[in-house]
JSON list of C-alpha atoms in Angstrom, two decimals:
[
{"chain": "G", "resi": 1, "resn": "ASN", "atom": "CA", "xyz": [322.33, 115.87, 227.22]},
{"chain": "G", "resi": 2, "resn": "ALA", "atom": "CA", "xyz": [324.71, 118.85, 227.69]},
{"chain": "G", "resi": 3, "resn": "GLY", "atom": "CA", "xyz": [327.87, 116.89, 228.66]},
{"chain": "G", "resi": 4, "resn": "VAL", "atom": "CA", "xyz": [330.66, 119.23, 229.83]},
{"chain": "G", "resi": 5, "resn": "THR", "atom": "CA", "xyz": [329.83, 122.93, 229.71]},
{"chain": "G", "resi": 6, "resn": "GLN", "atom": "CA", "xyz": [332.44, 125.67, 230.02]},
{"chain": "G", "resi": 7, "resn": "THR", "atom": "CA", "xyz": [331.89, 129.39, 230.43]},
{"chain": "G", "resi": 8, "resn": "PRO", "atom": "CA", "xyz": [332.89, 131.89, 229.23]},
{"chain": "G", "resi": 9, "resn": "LYS", "atom": "CA", "xyz": [333.96, 130.96, 225.70]},
{"chain": "G", "resi": 10, "resn": "PHE", "atom": "CA", "xyz": [336.29, 133.93, 225.37]},
{"chain": "G", "resi": 11, "resn": "ARG", "atom": "CA", "xyz": [337.83, 136.37, 227.84]},
{"chain": "G", "resi": 12, "resn": "ILE", "atom": "CA", "xyz": [340.42, 139.11, 227.76]},
{"chain": "G", "resi": 13, "resn": "LEU", "atom": "CA", "xyz": [342.10, 140.00, 231.05]},
{"chain": "G", "resi": 14, "resn": "LYS", "atom": "CA", "xyz": [344.57, 142.67, 232.01]},
{"chain": "G", "resi": 15, "resn": "ILE", "atom": "CA", "xyz": [347.71, 141.65, 233.87]},
{"chain": "G", "resi": 16, "resn": "GLY", "atom": "CA", "xyz": [347.00, 141.24, 237.56]},
{"chain": "G", "resi": 17, "resn": "GLN", "atom": "CA", "xyz": [343.25, 140.74, 237.21]},
{"chain": "G", "resi": 18, "resn": "SER", "atom": "CA", "xyz": [341.55, 137.63, 238.49]},
{"chain": "G", "resi": 19, "resn": "MET", "atom": "CA", "xyz": [338.78, 135.46, 237.11]},
{"chain": "G", "resi": 20, "resn": "THR", "atom": "CA", "xyz": [337.08, 132.11, 237.47]},
{"chain": "G", "resi": 21, "resn": "LEU", "atom": "CA", "xyz": [336.57, 129.72, 234.60]},
{"chain": "G", "resi": 22, "resn": "GLN", "atom": "CA", "xyz": [333.41, 127.71, 235.13]},
{"chain": "G", "resi": 23, "resn": "CYS", "atom": "CA", "xyz": [332.98, 124.04, 234.31]},
{"chain": "G", "resi": 24, "resn": "THR", "atom": "CA", "xyz": [329.96, 121.86, 234.94]},
{"chain": "G", "resi": 25, "resn": "GLN", "atom": "CA", "xyz": [329.04, 118.34, 233.83]},
{"chain": "G", "resi": 26, "resn": "ASP", "atom": "CA", "xyz": [325.73, 116.51, 233.93]},
{"chain": "G", "resi": 27, "resn": "MET", "atom": "CA", "xyz": [327.00, 112.94, 233.48]},
{"chain": "G", "resi": 28, "resn": "ASN", "atom": "CA", "xyz": [327.55, 112.24, 237.18]},
{"chain": "G", "resi": 29, "resn": "HIS", "atom": "CA", "xyz": [331.24, 111.66, 236.52]},
{"chain": "G", "resi": 30, "resn": "ASN", "atom": "CA", "xyz": [333.52, 111.45, 239.52]},
{"chain": "G", "resi": 31, "resn": "TYR", "atom": "CA", "xyz": [336.71, 112.55, 237.75]},
{"chain": "G", "resi": 32, "resn": "MET", "atom": "CA", "xyz": [337.21, 116.06, 236.43]},
{"chain": "G", "resi": 33, "resn": "TYR", "atom": "CA", "xyz": [340.25, 117.73, 234.88]},
{"chain": "G", "resi": 34, "resn": "TRP", "atom": "CA", "xyz": [341.54, 121.11, 233.80]},
{"chain": "G", "resi": 35, "resn": "TYR", "atom": "CA", "xyz": [343.98, 121.30, 230.90]},
{"chain": "G", "resi": 36, "resn": "ARG", "atom": "CA", "xyz": [345.57, 124.20, 229.08]},
{"chain": "G", "resi": 37, "resn": "GLN", "atom": "CA", "xyz": [346.56, 124.14, 225.43]},
{"chain": "G", "resi": 38, "resn": "ASP", "atom": "CA", "xyz": [349.03, 126.67, 224.12]},
{"chain": "G", "resi": 39, "resn": "PRO", "atom": "CA", "xyz": [348.98, 127.43, 220.36]},
{"chain": "G", "resi": 40, "resn": "GLY", "atom": "CA", "xyz": [350.18, 124.48, 218.30]},
{"chain": "G", "resi": 41, "resn": "MET", "atom": "CA", "xyz": [350.92, 122.40, 221.38]},
{"chain": "G", "resi": 42, "resn": "GLY", "atom": "CA", "xyz": [349.50, 119.48, 223.28]},
{"chain": "G", "resi": 43, "resn": "LEU", "atom": "CA", "xyz": [347.49, 119.62, 226.47]},
{"chain": "G", "resi": 44, "resn": "LYS", "atom": "CA", "xyz": [349.05, 120.09, 229.90]},
{"chain": "G", "resi": 45, "resn": "LEU", "atom": "CA", "xyz": [347.24, 119.09, 233.06]},
{"chain": "G", "resi": 46, "resn": "ILE", "atom": "CA", "xyz": [346.70, 121.90, 235.57]},
{"chain": "G", "resi": 47, "resn": "TYR", "atom": "CA", "xyz": [344.55, 120.26, 238.28]},
{"chain": "G", "resi": 48, "resn": "TYR", "atom": "CA", "xyz": [342.30, 117.28, 238.58]},
{"chain": "G", "resi": 49, "resn": "SER", "atom": "CA", "xyz": [339.73, 115.89, 240.99]},
{"chain": "G", "resi": 50, "resn": "VAL", "atom": "CA", "xyz": [338.64, 112.33, 241.69]},
{"chain": "G", "resi": 51, "resn": "GLY", "atom": "CA", "xyz": [335.51, 113.34, 243.56]},
{"chain": "G", "resi": 52, "resn": "ALA", "atom": "CA", "xyz": [333.79, 116.09, 245.49]},
{"chain": "G", "resi": 53, "resn": "GLY", "atom": "CA", "xyz": [336.11, 117.58, 248.10]},
{"chain": "G", "resi": 54, "resn": "ILE", "atom": "CA", "xyz": [339.26, 116.06, 246.55]},
{"chain": "G", "resi": 55, "resn": "THR", "atom": "CA", "xyz": [341.65, 117.91, 244.26]},
{"chain": "G", "resi": 56, "resn": "ASP", "atom": "CA", "xyz": [345.24, 117.35, 243.20]},
{"chain": "G", "resi": 57, "resn": "LYS", "atom": "CA", "xyz": [347.92, 119.18, 241.23]},
{"chain": "G", "resi": 58, "resn": "GLY", "atom": "CA", "xyz": [348.84, 118.27, 237.69]},
{"chain": "G", "resi": 59, "resn": "GLU", "atom": "CA", "xyz": [351.91, 119.24, 235.68]},
{"chain": "G", "resi": 60, "resn": "VAL", "atom": "CA", "xyz": [351.43, 123.04, 235.64]},
{"chain": "G", "resi": 61, "resn": "PRO", "atom": "CA", "xyz": [349.42, 124.15, 238.72]},
{"chain": "G", "resi": 62, "resn": "ASN", "atom": "CA", "xyz": [351.27, 127.38, 239.54]},
{"chain": "G", "resi": 63, "resn": "GLY", "atom": "CA", "xyz": [349.08, 130.47, 239.26]},
{"chain": "G", "resi": 64, "resn": "TYR", "atom": "CA", "xyz": [345.82, 128.49, 239.49]},
{"chain": "G", "resi": 65, "resn": "ASN", "atom": "CA", "xyz": [343.46, 127.21, 242.15]},
{"chain": "G", "resi": 66, "resn": "VAL", "atom": "CA", "xyz": [340.50, 124.85, 242.03]},
{"chain": "G", "resi": 67, "resn": "SER", "atom": "CA", "xyz": [337.71, 123.63, 244.25]},
{"chain": "G", "resi": 68, "resn": "ARG", "atom": "CA", "xyz": [335.26, 120.75, 243.99]},
{"chain": "G", "resi": 69, "resn": "SER", "atom": "CA", "xyz": [332.33, 121.28, 246.31]},
{"chain": "G", "resi": 70, "resn": "THR", "atom": "CA", "xyz": [329.89, 119.26, 244.18]},
{"chain": "G", "resi": 71, "resn": "THR", "atom": "CA", "xyz": [330.17, 116.38, 241.73]},
{"chain": "G", "resi": 72, "resn": "GLU", "atom": "CA", "xyz": [328.92, 118.60, 238.90]},
{"chain": "G", "resi": 73, "resn": "ASP", "atom": "CA", "xyz": [331.14, 121.68, 239.21]},
{"chain": "G", "resi": 74, "resn": "PHE", "atom": "CA", "xyz": [334.90, 122.19, 238.99]},
{"chain": "G", "resi": 75, "resn": "PRO", "atom": "CA", "xyz": [335.80, 125.89, 238.69]},
{"chain": "G", "resi": 76, "resn": "LEU", "atom": "CA", "xyz": [339.33, 127.07, 237.91]},
{"chain": "G", "resi": 77, "resn": "ARG", "atom": "CA", "xyz": [340.53, 130.30, 239.53]},
{"chain": "G", "resi": 78, "resn": "LEU", "atom": "CA", "xyz": [343.26, 132.61, 238.24]},
{"chain": "G", "resi": 79, "resn": "GLU", "atom": "CA", "xyz": [344.25, 135.04, 240.98]},
{"chain": "G", "resi": 80, "resn": "LEU", "atom": "CA", "xyz": [346.83, 137.31, 239.33]},
{"chain": "G", "resi": 81, "resn": "ALA", "atom": "CA", "xyz": [346.67, 136.91, 235.59]},
{"chain": "G", "resi": 82, "resn": "ALA", "atom": "CA", "xyz": [349.97, 136.91, 233.70]},
{"chain": "G", "resi": 83, "resn": "PRO", "atom": "CA", "xyz": [350.67, 136.92, 229.94]},
{"chain": "G", "resi": 84, "resn": "SER", "atom": "CA", "xyz": [352.03, 133.37, 230.30]},
{"chain": "G", "resi": 85, "resn": "GLN", "atom": "CA", "xyz": [348.51, 132.25, 231.13]},
{"chain": "G", "resi": 86, "resn": "THR", "atom": "CA", "xyz": [347.25, 133.19, 227.68]},
{"chain": "G", "resi": 87, "resn": "SER", "atom": "CA", "xyz": [345.96, 129.86, 226.43]},
{"chain": "G", "resi": 88, "resn": "VAL", "atom": "CA", "xyz": [342.90, 127.78, 225.67]},
{"chain": "G", "resi": 89, "resn": "TYR", "atom": "CA", "xyz": [341.57, 126.04, 228.75]},
{"chain": "G", "resi": 90, "resn": "PHE", "atom": "CA", "xyz": [339.71, 122.75, 228.51]},
{"chain": "G", "resi": 91, "resn": "CYS", "atom": "CA", "xyz": [337.70, 121.10, 231.23]},
{"chain": "G", "resi": 92, "resn": "ALA", "atom": "CA", "xyz": [337.04, 117.37, 230.99]},
{"chain": "G", "resi": 93, "resn": "SER", "atom": "CA", "xyz": [335.28, 114.66, 232.95]},
{"chain": "G", "resi": 94, "resn": "ALA", "atom": "CA", "xyz": [335.42, 110.87, 233.13]},
{"chain": "G", "resi": 95, "resn": "GLU", "atom": "CA", "xyz": [333.78, 108.04, 235.01]},
{"chain": "G", "resi": 96, "resn": "GLY", "atom": "CA", "xyz": [337.13, 107.13, 236.53]},
{"chain": "G", "resi": 97, "resn": "GLY", "atom": "CA", "xyz": [338.09, 104.36, 238.87]},
{"chain": "G", "resi": 98, "resn": "ALA", "atom": "CA", "xyz": [338.30, 100.91, 237.33]},
{"chain": "G", "resi": 99, "resn": "ASN", "atom": "CA", "xyz": [336.28, 102.15, 234.39]},
{"chain": "G", "resi": 100, "resn": "ASN", "atom": "CA", "xyz": [338.77, 103.24, 231.73]},
{"chain": "G", "resi": 101, "resn": "SER", "atom": "CA", "xyz": [336.33, 105.36, 229.80]},
{"chain": "G", "resi": 102, "resn": "PRO", "atom": "CA", "xyz": [337.78, 108.28, 227.82]},
{"chain": "G", "resi": 103, "resn": "LEU", "atom": "CA", "xyz": [337.64, 111.88, 228.96]},
{"chain": "G", "resi": 104, "resn": "HIS", "atom": "CA", "xyz": [334.77, 114.00, 227.73]},
{"chain": "G", "resi": 105, "resn": "PHE", "atom": "CA", "xyz": [335.90, 117.51, 226.92]},
{"chain": "G", "resi": 106, "resn": "GLY", "atom": "CA", "xyz": [334.13, 120.84, 227.03]},
{"chain": "G", "resi": 107, "resn": "ASN", "atom": "CA", "xyz": [334.41, 123.32, 224.17]},
{"chain": "G", "resi": 108, "resn": "GLY", "atom": "CA", "xyz": [337.13, 125.34, 225.83]},
{"chain": "G", "resi": 109, "resn": "THR", "atom": "CA", "xyz": [337.68, 128.87, 227.10]},
{"chain": "G", "resi": 110, "resn": "ARG", "atom": "CA", "xyz": [340.03, 131.05, 225.08]},
{"chain": "G", "resi": 111, "resn": "LEU", "atom": "CA", "xyz": [341.82, 133.40, 227.48]},
{"chain": "G", "resi": 112, "resn": "THR", "atom": "CA", "xyz": [344.07, 136.32, 226.51]},
{"chain": "G", "resi": 113, "resn": "VAL", "atom": "CA", "xyz": [346.06, 138.23, 229.14]},
{"chain": "G", "resi": 114, "resn": "THR", "atom": "CA", "xyz": [347.45, 141.58, 228.01]},
{"chain": "O", "resi": 1, "resn": "GLU", "atom": "CA", "xyz": [356.90, 110.98, 235.41]},
{"chain": "O", "resi": 2, "resn": "LEU", "atom": "CA", "xyz": [355.11, 109.74, 232.33]},
{"chain": "O", "resi": 3, "resn": "LYS", "atom": "CA", "xyz": [356.35, 111.30, 229.07]},
{"chain": "O", "resi": 4, "resn": "VAL", "atom": "CA", "xyz": [354.60, 110.87, 225.77]},
{"chain": "O", "resi": 5, "resn": "GLU", "atom": "CA", "xyz": [356.21, 111.59, 222.40]},
{"chain": "O", "resi": 6, "resn": "GLN", "atom": "CA", "xyz": [354.42, 111.64, 219.09]},
{"chain": "O", "resi": 7, "resn": "ASN", "atom": "CA", "xyz": [355.93, 111.69, 215.65]},
{"chain": "O", "resi": 8, "resn": "PRO", "atom": "CA", "xyz": [355.73, 113.14, 213.21]},
{"chain": "O", "resi": 9, "resn": "LEU", "atom": "CA", "xyz": [354.54, 116.48, 214.54]},
{"chain": "O", "resi": 10, "resn": "PHE", "atom": "CA", "xyz": [353.28, 117.49, 211.12]},
{"chain": "O", "resi": 11, "resn": "LEU", "atom": "CA", "xyz": [352.20, 115.28, 208.25]},
{"chain": "O", "resi": 12, "resn": "SER", "atom": "CA", "xyz": [351.14, 116.38, 204.81]},
{"chain": "O", "resi": 13, "resn": "MET", "atom": "CA", "xyz": [349.88, 113.61, 202.60]},
{"chain": "O", "resi": 14, "resn": "GLN", "atom": "CA", "xyz": [347.97, 113.04, 199.40]},
{"chain": "O", "resi": 15, "resn": "GLU", "atom": "CA", "xyz": [344.51, 111.58, 199.33]},
{"chain": "O", "resi": 16, "resn": "GLY", "atom": "CA", "xyz": [344.56, 107.84, 198.85]},
{"chain": "O", "resi": 17, "resn": "LYS", "atom": "CA", "xyz": [347.90, 107.30, 200.57]},
{"chain": "O", "resi": 18, "resn": "ASN", "atom": "CA", "xyz": [348.62, 105.35, 203.74]},
{"chain": "O", "resi": 19, "resn": "TYR", "atom": "CA", "xyz": [350.59, 106.54, 206.72]},
{"chain": "O", "resi": 20, "resn": "THR", "atom": "CA", "xyz": [351.26, 105.81, 210.40]},
{"chain": "O", "resi": 21, "resn": "ILE", "atom": "CA", "xyz": [351.51, 108.12, 213.40]},
{"chain": "O", "resi": 22, "resn": "TYR", "atom": "CA", "xyz": [353.69, 106.86, 216.25]},
{"chain": "O", "resi": 23, "resn": "CYS", "atom": "CA", "xyz": [353.24, 107.44, 219.96]},
{"chain": "O", "resi": 24, "resn": "ASN", "atom": "CA", "xyz": [355.97, 106.43, 222.41]},
{"chain": "O", "resi": 25, "resn": "TYR", "atom": "CA", "xyz": [355.65, 106.60, 226.17]},
{"chain": "O", "resi": 26, "resn": "SER", "atom": "CA", "xyz": [358.19, 106.40, 228.93]},
{"chain": "O", "resi": 27, "resn": "THR", "atom": "CA", "xyz": [356.76, 104.26, 231.73]},
{"chain": "O", "resi": 28, "resn": "THR", "atom": "CA", "xyz": [354.53, 101.27, 232.18]},
{"chain": "O", "resi": 29, "resn": "SER", "atom": "CA", "xyz": [350.97, 101.96, 231.17]},
{"chain": "O", "resi": 30, "resn": "ASP", "atom": "CA", "xyz": [348.27, 99.91, 229.55]},
{"chain": "O", "resi": 31, "resn": "ARG", "atom": "CA", "xyz": [345.61, 102.53, 229.06]},
{"chain": "O", "resi": 32, "resn": "LEU", "atom": "CA", "xyz": [345.98, 104.43, 225.83]},
{"chain": "O", "resi": 33, "resn": "TYR", "atom": "CA", "xyz": [343.63, 106.93, 224.24]},
{"chain": "O", "resi": 34, "resn": "TRP", "atom": "CA", "xyz": [343.55, 108.57, 220.82]},
{"chain": "O", "resi": 35, "resn": "TYR", "atom": "CA", "xyz": [341.78, 111.87, 220.25]},
{"chain": "O", "resi": 36, "resn": "ARG", "atom": "CA", "xyz": [341.05, 114.06, 217.27]},
{"chain": "O", "resi": 37, "resn": "GLN", "atom": "CA", "xyz": [340.91, 117.85, 217.35]},
{"chain": "O", "resi": 38, "resn": "ASP", "atom": "CA", "xyz": [339.66, 120.03, 214.50]},
{"chain": "O", "resi": 39, "resn": "PRO", "atom": "CA", "xyz": [340.99, 123.62, 214.37]},
{"chain": "O", "resi": 40, "resn": "GLY", "atom": "CA", "xyz": [339.44, 125.79, 217.05]},
{"chain": "O", "resi": 41, "resn": "LYS", "atom": "CA", "xyz": [337.39, 122.88, 218.38]},
{"chain": "O", "resi": 42, "resn": "SER", "atom": "CA", "xyz": [337.39, 120.57, 221.36]},
{"chain": "O", "resi": 43, "resn": "LEU", "atom": "CA", "xyz": [338.82, 117.04, 221.49]},
{"chain": "O", "resi": 44, "resn": "GLU", "atom": "CA", "xyz": [336.84, 114.05, 220.28]},
{"chain": "O", "resi": 45, "resn": "SER", "atom": "CA", "xyz": [337.60, 110.56, 221.54]},
{"chain": "O", "resi": 46, "resn": "LEU", "atom": "CA", "xyz": [338.55, 108.07, 218.80]},
{"chain": "O", "resi": 47, "resn": "PHE", "atom": "CA", "xyz": [339.90, 104.94, 220.49]},
{"chain": "O", "resi": 48, "resn": "VAL", "atom": "CA", "xyz": [340.53, 103.44, 223.90]},
{"chain": "O", "resi": 49, "resn": "LEU", "atom": "CA", "xyz": [343.14, 100.65, 224.03]},
{"chain": "O", "resi": 50, "resn": "LEU", "atom": "CA", "xyz": [343.42, 98.74, 227.29]},
{"chain": "O", "resi": 51, "resn": "SER", "atom": "CA", "xyz": [345.74, 95.79, 226.80]},
{"chain": "O", "resi": 52, "resn": "ASN", "atom": "CA", "xyz": [348.88, 94.66, 225.03]},
{"chain": "O", "resi": 53, "resn": "GLY", "atom": "CA", "xyz": [348.16, 93.77, 221.43]},
{"chain": "O", "resi": 54, "resn": "ALA", "atom": "CA", "xyz": [344.85, 95.63, 221.39]},
{"chain": "O", "resi": 55, "resn": "VAL", "atom": "CA", "xyz": [343.77, 96.78, 217.95]},
{"chain": "O", "resi": 56, "resn": "LYS", "atom": "CA", "xyz": [340.75, 98.88, 217.11]},
{"chain": "O", "resi": 57, "resn": "GLN", "atom": "CA", "xyz": [339.50, 100.14, 213.78]},
{"chain": "O", "resi": 58, "resn": "GLU", "atom": "CA", "xyz": [337.00, 102.78, 212.77]},
{"chain": "O", "resi": 59, "resn": "GLY", "atom": "CA", "xyz": [336.67, 103.56, 209.11]},
{"chain": "O", "resi": 60, "resn": "ARG", "atom": "CA", "xyz": [340.08, 104.49, 207.68]},
{"chain": "O", "resi": 61, "resn": "LEU", "atom": "CA", "xyz": [341.75, 104.68, 211.09]},
{"chain": "O", "resi": 62, "resn": "MET", "atom": "CA", "xyz": [343.27, 101.79, 212.99]},
{"chain": "O", "resi": 63, "resn": "ALA", "atom": "CA", "xyz": [344.97, 102.04, 216.36]},
{"chain": "O", "resi": 64, "resn": "SER", "atom": "CA", "xyz": [347.19, 99.48, 218.09]},
{"chain": "O", "resi": 65, "resn": "LEU", "atom": "CA", "xyz": [349.02, 99.14, 221.37]},
{"chain": "O", "resi": 66, "resn": "ASP", "atom": "CA", "xyz": [352.29, 97.33, 222.16]},
{"chain": "O", "resi": 67, "resn": "THR", "atom": "CA", "xyz": [352.92, 97.71, 225.89]},
{"chain": "O", "resi": 68, "resn": "LYS", "atom": "CA", "xyz": [356.24, 95.86, 225.75]},
{"chain": "O", "resi": 69, "resn": "ALA", "atom": "CA", "xyz": [357.62, 98.34, 223.22]},
{"chain": "O", "resi": 70, "resn": "ARG", "atom": "CA", "xyz": [355.73, 101.19, 224.94]},
{"chain": "O", "resi": 71, "resn": "LEU", "atom": "CA", "xyz": [354.36, 102.16, 221.57]},
{"chain": "O", "resi": 72, "resn": "SER", "atom": "CA", "xyz": [351.00, 102.90, 220.07]},
{"chain": "O", "resi": 73, "resn": "THR", "atom": "CA", "xyz": [350.33, 103.55, 216.41]},
{"chain": "O", "resi": 74, "resn": "LEU", "atom": "CA", "xyz": [347.51, 105.20, 214.50]},
{"chain": "O", "resi": 75, "resn": "HIS", "atom": "CA", "xyz": [347.41, 103.95, 210.93]},
{"chain": "O", "resi": 76, "resn": "ILE", "atom": "CA", "xyz": [345.60, 105.87, 208.22]},
{"chain": "O", "resi": 77, "resn": "THR", "atom": "CA", "xyz": [344.45, 103.92, 205.19]},
{"chain": "O", "resi": 78, "resn": "ALA", "atom": "CA", "xyz": [343.63, 105.64, 201.87]},
{"chain": "O", "resi": 79, "resn": "ALA", "atom": "CA", "xyz": [343.48, 109.09, 203.43]},
{"chain": "O", "resi": 80, "resn": "VAL", "atom": "CA", "xyz": [340.68, 111.50, 202.55]},
{"chain": "O", "resi": 81, "resn": "HIS", "atom": "CA", "xyz": [340.49, 115.26, 203.09]},
{"chain": "O", "resi": 82, "resn": "ASP", "atom": "CA", "xyz": [337.98, 114.87, 205.96]},
{"chain": "O", "resi": 83, "resn": "LEU", "atom": "CA", "xyz": [340.70, 113.24, 208.05]},
{"chain": "O", "resi": 84, "resn": "SER", "atom": "CA", "xyz": [342.64, 116.52, 208.18]},
{"chain": "O", "resi": 85, "resn": "ALA", "atom": "CA", "xyz": [342.93, 117.38, 211.89]},
{"chain": "O", "resi": 86, "resn": "THR", "atom": "CA", "xyz": [345.33, 117.16, 214.80]},
{"chain": "O", "resi": 87, "resn": "TYR", "atom": "CA", "xyz": [345.60, 113.74, 216.45]},
{"chain": "O", "resi": 88, "resn": "PHE", "atom": "CA", "xyz": [346.67, 113.25, 220.04]},
{"chain": "O", "resi": 89, "resn": "CYS", "atom": "CA", "xyz": [347.59, 110.14, 221.95]},
{"chain": "O", "resi": 90, "resn": "ALA", "atom": "CA", "xyz": [347.31, 110.12, 225.73]},
{"chain": "O", "resi": 91, "resn": "PHE", "atom": "CA", "xyz": [348.23, 107.69, 228.50]},
{"chain": "O", "resi": 92, "resn": "ARG", "atom": "CA", "xyz": [346.52, 107.27, 231.82]},
{"chain": "O", "resi": 93, "resn": "ASN", "atom": "CA", "xyz": [348.65, 106.42, 234.84]},
{"chain": "O", "resi": 94, "resn": "ALA", "atom": "CA", "xyz": [347.66, 104.66, 238.03]},
{"chain": "O", "resi": 95, "resn": "GLY", "atom": "CA", "xyz": [346.76, 107.98, 239.60]},
{"chain": "O", "resi": 96, "resn": "ASN", "atom": "CA", "xyz": [344.26, 108.66, 236.81]},
{"chain": "O", "resi": 97, "resn": "MET", "atom": "CA", "xyz": [346.24, 111.53, 235.38]},
{"chain": "O", "resi": 98, "resn": "LEU", "atom": "CA", "xyz": [345.99, 111.59, 231.59]},
{"chain": "O", "resi": 99, "resn": "THR", "atom": "CA", "xyz": [349.22, 112.75, 229.90]},
{"chain": "O", "resi": 100, "resn": "PHE", "atom": "CA", "xyz": [349.01, 113.89, 226.29]},
{"chain": "O", "resi": 101, "resn": "GLY", "atom": "CA", "xyz": [351.51, 113.77, 223.48]},
{"chain": "O", "resi": 102, "resn": "GLY", "atom": "CA", "xyz": [352.31, 116.94, 221.56]},
{"chain": "O", "resi": 103, "resn": "GLY", "atom": "CA", "xyz": [349.95, 116.06, 218.73]},
{"chain": "O", "resi": 104, "resn": "THR", "atom": "CA", "xyz": [350.34, 115.28, 215.04]},
{"chain": "O", "resi": 105, "resn": "ARG", "atom": "CA", "xyz": [348.86, 117.80, 212.67]},
{"chain": "O", "resi": 106, "resn": "LEU", "atom": "CA", "xyz": [347.61, 115.92, 209.62]},
{"chain": "O", "resi": 107, "resn": "MET", "atom": "CA", "xyz": [346.86, 117.68, 206.35]},
{"chain": "O", "resi": 108, "resn": "VAL", "atom": "CA", "xyz": [345.40, 115.59, 203.53]},
{"chain": "O", "resi": 109, "resn": "LYS", "atom": "CA", "xyz": [345.66, 117.23, 200.14]},
{"chain": "O", "resi": 110, "resn": "PRO", "atom": "CA", "xyz": [343.33, 116.40, 197.25]}
]
């Protein structure tokens, strides 16, 4: 059982480049989340989704876009990379709704923008 | 807006000692999660607390929730080196957003 899978694991971008961070889960979870974690800090919510076709902004959505065309996939798009987006990005999923199950996290994508 | 504050941010302790990590939150919530993160790794779920007065224990870790005080604690009993990690609390609001505290970096010295 793979759980939450994120690709790539590492990426270096130049300022102004764009990229998509991939996230897929095989647990049939309705809820999916994107967080970023800056060095030595906690996690900040970028975007989340409560089901296919539904997305919503979190605390720090500026500079990012998401889509949720299927239950399994929740890609995160960076259009014009900036040094401030250097961070570790975690995707997570949960059953959601009345079920208060914890989030299951992927292994993260470490992104450096230079 | 839900705010979550953990303290201490950094904790260095000797093996065999006891200590408590505190997690305060700003608005009404009764869904509290504790996670562990090892350096360079992902987050691992430790506890889910869903009601006032809830207490859960796993090995040397015990978590509790007081919704009236808006406080959760993670108590470490007779710490061992393997518990060295960063611990996060997180609260889930009605909109299913999970807000994390800043984390407590725990270092247990032999």
